[in-house]
Coordinates of C-alpha atoms in Angstrom, one line a residue:
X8 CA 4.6 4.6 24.2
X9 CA 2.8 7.1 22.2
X10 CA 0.4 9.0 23.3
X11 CA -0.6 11.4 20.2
X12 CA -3.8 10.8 18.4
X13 CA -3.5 10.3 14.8
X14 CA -5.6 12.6 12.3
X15 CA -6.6 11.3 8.7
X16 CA -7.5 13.2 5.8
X17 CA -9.2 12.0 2.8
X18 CA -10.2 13.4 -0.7
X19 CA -13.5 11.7 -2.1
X20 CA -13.5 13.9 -5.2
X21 CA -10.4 12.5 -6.1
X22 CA -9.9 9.0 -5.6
X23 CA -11.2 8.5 -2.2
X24 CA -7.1 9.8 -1.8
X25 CA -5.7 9.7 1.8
X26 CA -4.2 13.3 2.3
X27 CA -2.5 13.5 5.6
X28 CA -2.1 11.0 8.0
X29 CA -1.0 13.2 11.2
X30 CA 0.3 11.9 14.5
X31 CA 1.3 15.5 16.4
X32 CA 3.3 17.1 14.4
X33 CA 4.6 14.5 12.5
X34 CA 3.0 14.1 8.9
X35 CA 3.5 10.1 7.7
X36 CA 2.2 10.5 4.2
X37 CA 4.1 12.1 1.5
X38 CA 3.1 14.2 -1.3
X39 CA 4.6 14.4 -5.0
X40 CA 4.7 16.8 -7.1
X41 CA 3.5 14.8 -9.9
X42 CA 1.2 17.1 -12.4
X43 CA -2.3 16.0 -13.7
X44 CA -3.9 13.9 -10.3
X45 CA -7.0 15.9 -10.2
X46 CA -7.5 15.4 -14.0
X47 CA -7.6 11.3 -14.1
X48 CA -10.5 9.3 -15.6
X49 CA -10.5 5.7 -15.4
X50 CA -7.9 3.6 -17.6
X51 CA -5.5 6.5 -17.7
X52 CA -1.6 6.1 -16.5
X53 CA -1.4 6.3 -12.7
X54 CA 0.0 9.9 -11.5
X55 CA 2.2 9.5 -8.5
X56 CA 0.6 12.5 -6.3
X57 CA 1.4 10.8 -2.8
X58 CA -0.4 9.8 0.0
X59 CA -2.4 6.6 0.2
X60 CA -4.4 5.4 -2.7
X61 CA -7.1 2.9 -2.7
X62 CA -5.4 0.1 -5.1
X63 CA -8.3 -2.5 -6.4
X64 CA -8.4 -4.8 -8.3
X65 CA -4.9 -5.0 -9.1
X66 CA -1.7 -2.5 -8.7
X67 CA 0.3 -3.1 -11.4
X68 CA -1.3 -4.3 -14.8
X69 CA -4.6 -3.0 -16.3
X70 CA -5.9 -1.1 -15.2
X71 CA -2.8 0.7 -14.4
X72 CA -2.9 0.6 -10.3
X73 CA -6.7 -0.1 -10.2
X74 CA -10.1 1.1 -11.0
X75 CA -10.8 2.6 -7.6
X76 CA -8.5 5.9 -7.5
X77 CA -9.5 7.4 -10.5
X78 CA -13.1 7.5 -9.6
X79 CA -14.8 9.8 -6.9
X80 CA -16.5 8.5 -4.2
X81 CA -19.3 9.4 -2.4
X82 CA -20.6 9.8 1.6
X83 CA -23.2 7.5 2.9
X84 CA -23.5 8.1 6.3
X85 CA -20.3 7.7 8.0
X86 CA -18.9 5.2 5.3
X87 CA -17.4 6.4 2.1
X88 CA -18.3 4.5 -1.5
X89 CA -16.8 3.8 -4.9
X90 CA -18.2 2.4 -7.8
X91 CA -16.0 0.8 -10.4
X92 CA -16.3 -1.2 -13.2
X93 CA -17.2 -4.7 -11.5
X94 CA -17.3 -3.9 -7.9
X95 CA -18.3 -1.6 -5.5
X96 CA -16.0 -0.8 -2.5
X97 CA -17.3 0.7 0.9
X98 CA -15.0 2.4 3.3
X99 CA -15.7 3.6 6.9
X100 CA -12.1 5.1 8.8
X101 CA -12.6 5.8 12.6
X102 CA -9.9 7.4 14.9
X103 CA -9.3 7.0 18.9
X104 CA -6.4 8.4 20.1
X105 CA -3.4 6.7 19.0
X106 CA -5.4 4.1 16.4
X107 CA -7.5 4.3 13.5
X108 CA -9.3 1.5 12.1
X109 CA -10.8 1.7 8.1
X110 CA -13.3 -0.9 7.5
X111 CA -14.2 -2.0 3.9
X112 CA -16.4 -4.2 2.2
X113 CA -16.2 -5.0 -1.5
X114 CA -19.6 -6.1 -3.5
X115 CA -18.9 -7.6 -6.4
X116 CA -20.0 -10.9 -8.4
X117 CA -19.4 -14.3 -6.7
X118 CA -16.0 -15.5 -7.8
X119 CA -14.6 -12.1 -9.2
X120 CA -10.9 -12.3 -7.6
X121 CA -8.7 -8.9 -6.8
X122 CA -6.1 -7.3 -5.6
X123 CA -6.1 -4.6 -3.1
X124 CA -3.5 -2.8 -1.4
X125 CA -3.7 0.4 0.6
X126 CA -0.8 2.1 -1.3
X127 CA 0.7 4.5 1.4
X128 CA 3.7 6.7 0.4
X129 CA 5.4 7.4 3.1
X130 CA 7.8 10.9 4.4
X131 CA 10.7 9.0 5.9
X132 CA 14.1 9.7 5.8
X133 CA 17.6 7.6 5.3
X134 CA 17.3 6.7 9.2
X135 CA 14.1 4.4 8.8
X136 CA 13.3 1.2 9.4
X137 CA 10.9 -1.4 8.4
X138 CA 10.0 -4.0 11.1
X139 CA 8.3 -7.3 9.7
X140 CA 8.3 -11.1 11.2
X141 CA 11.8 -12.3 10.6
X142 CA 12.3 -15.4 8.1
X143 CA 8.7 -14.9 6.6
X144 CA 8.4 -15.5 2.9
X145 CA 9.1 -12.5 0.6
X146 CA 8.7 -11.8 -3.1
X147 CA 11.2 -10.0 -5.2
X148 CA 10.2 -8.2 -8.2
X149 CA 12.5 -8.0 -11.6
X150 CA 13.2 -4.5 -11.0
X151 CA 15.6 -6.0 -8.6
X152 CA 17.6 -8.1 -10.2
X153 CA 20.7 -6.0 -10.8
X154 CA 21.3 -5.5 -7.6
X155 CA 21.3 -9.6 -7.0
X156 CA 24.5 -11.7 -7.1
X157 CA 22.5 -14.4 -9.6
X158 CA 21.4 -14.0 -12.7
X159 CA 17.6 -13.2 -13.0
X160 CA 15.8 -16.6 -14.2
X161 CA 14.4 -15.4 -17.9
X162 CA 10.7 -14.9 -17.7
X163 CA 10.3 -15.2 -14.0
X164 CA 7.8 -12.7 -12.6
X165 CA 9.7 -13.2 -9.2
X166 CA 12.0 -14.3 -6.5
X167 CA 11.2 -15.8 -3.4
X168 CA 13.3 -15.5 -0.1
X169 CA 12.6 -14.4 3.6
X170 CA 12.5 -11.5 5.4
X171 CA 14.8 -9.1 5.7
X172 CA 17.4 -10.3 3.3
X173 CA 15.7 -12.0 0.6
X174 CA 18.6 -13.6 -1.7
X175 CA 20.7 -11.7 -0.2
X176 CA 19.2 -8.0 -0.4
X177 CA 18.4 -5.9 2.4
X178 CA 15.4 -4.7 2.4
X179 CA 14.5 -3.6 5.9
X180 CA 16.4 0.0 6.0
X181 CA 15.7 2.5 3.3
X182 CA 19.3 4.8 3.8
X183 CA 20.7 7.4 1.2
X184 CA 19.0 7.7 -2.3
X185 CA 21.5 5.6 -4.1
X186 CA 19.2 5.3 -8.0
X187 CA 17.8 2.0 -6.8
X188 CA 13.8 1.2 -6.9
X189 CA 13.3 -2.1 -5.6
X190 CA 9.5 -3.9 -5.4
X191 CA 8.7 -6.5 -2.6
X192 CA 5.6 -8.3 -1.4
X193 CA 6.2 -9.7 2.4
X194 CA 4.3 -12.5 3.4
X195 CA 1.8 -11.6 6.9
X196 CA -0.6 -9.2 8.2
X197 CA 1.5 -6.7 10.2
X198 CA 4.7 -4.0 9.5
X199 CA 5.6 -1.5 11.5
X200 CA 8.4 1.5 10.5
X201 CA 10.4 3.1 12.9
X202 CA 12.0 6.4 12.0
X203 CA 14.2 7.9 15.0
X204 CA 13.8 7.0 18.5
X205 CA 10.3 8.5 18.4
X206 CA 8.3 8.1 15.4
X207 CA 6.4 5.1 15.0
X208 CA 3.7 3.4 12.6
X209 CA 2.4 0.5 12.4
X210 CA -0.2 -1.1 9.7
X211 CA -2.0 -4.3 9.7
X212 CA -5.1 -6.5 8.4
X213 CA -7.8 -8.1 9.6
X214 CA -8.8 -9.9 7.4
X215 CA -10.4 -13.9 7.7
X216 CA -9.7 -16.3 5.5
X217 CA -7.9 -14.1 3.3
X218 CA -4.7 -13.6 1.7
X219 CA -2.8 -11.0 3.0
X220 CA 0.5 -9.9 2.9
X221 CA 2.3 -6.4 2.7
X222 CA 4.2 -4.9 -0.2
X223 CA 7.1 -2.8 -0.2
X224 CA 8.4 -0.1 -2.7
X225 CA 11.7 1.4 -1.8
X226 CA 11.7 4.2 -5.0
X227 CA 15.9 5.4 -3.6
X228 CA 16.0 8.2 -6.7
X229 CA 15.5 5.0 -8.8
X230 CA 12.3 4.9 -10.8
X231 CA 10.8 6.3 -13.6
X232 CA 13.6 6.2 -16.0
X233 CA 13.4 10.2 -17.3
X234 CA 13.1 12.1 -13.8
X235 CA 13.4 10.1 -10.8
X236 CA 12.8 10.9 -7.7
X237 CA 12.7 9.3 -3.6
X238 CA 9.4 7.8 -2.8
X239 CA 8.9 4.9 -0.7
X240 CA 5.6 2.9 -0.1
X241 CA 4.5 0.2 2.8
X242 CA 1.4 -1.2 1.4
X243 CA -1.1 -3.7 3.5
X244 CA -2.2 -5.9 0.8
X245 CA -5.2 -8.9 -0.2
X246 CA -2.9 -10.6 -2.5
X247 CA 0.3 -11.6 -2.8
X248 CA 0.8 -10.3 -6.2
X249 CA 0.9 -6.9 -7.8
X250 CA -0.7 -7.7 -11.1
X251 CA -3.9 -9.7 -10.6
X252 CA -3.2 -11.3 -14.2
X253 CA 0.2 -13.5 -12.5
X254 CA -2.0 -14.6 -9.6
X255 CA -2.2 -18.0 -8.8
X256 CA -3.8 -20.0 -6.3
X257 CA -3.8 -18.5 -3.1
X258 CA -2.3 -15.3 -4.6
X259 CA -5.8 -13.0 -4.7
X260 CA -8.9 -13.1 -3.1
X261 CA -12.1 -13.9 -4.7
X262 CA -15.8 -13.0 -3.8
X263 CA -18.0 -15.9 -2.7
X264 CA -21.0 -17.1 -2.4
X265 CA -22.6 -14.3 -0.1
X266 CA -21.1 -11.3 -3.0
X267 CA -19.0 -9.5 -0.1
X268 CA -16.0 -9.6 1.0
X269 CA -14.8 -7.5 4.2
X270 CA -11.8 -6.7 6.1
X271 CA -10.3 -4.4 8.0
X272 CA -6.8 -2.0 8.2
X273 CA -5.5 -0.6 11.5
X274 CA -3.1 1.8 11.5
X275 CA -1.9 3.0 15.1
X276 CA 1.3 5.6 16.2
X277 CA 2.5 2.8 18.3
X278 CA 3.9 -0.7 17.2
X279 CA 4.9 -2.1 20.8
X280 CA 8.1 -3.2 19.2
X281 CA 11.1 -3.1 21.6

């Protein structure tokens, strides 16, 4: 069991950005080398800089991964605030020891529905693994249907299967770059990677009433077309989507009555698996 205390840096100028999530010596978050981050205004194209970004209302779609991390944010007290178009966003990250717990609350109009996802890039290398509840429900994205056995259906925004093998693909170790990029949305609150005998990290949501899920992007030298590169993302999620516009029922949360919606991510450097 772990016993070193995990650090977090954030940048409120830009984006409200998670820097560095430290455990010891270990760094979990990794850094592109993507040109342009510290230039963004809101509606441009997202620039993949690393770290964690703050993904509301949606991830994929318009506006391009969200209206939150183009935006600075500001200190009130101990909690950390963003303004966007329709919503404000509230933010207050605490660490003890091996576990750190971020606390949000979105304000927004009653029945204004989102997306957000906690869009961590992590450092890991060919050796890692990503533990999730066996046989839970999983969503496939198109960009995966070459490396299927079946035919993509035509105009089929995805694929469902379960955990860790949905229709067939493994998606639970990351290995070698091999020019894949693969997108996934695992249904449940809790993942947890394991990289060597050591280095653990596990994420999870509380999160009431909610939908919640968490996605996967395993970038293998894959993605974008012109330039590609290794990056791979485990991403707590409200949703079950990555585009708000192809939610359906039960596939974003929504605002109600009250005009707040809280929850809470906890991020610790030990997962208890076996």
């Amino acid at each position: 069991m772990s016993t070193v205390p995990l650090r977090i840096t954030t940048d409120l100028e830009h984006g409200g950005r998670w820097t560095s999530l430290r455990a010891g010596d270990r760094e979990w978050l990794w850094r592109g080398e993507a040109w342009g981050r510290e230039a963004v205004a809101p509606g441009d194209a997202f620039v993949d800089a690393g770290g964690l970004e703050e993904c509301v209302p949606t991830v994929r779609g318009a506006p391009d991964h969200g209206d939150a991390w183009t935006r600075r944010w500001y200190r009130e007290g101990e909690s950390d605030r963003v303004d966007g178009e329709r919503f404000s966003l509230t933010r207050r990250i605490r660490c003890a020891g091996v576990r750190a717990e971020a606390d949000y609350t979105l304000t927004a109009d009653p029945g204004f529905r989102f997306v957000w996802a906690a869009h961590a890039l992590l450092a890991l290398s060919e050796r890692a693994v990503l533990c999730a509840e066996p046989g839970v429900s999983t969503r496939l994205y198109p960009e995966a249907g070459p490396l299927l056995s079946e035919p993509w259906p035509a105009g089929a925004p995805w694929l469902e299967g379960e955990w860790p093998a949905p229709h067939g693909l493994r998606l639970d170790r990351f290995g070698p770059d091999d020019g894949t990029a693969v997108g996934a949305i695992v249904a449940g609150d809790r993942a947890c990677v394991h990289d060597g005998p050591e280095d653990r990290l596990s994420l999870s949501l509380q999160a009431e009433g909610l939908p919640v899920s968490v996605a996967l992007w395993r970038n293998l030298g894959g993605w974008p077309e012109q330039g590609p590169y290794r990056s791979t993302g485990v991403e707590p999620m409200l949703g079950r989507v990555f585009d708000l516009a192809e939610a359906g029922d039960g596939d974003a949360a929504c605002v109600p009555a009250s005009g707040e919606v809280a929850w809470r991510l906890t991020v610790t450097a030990d997962c208890g698996c076996p």
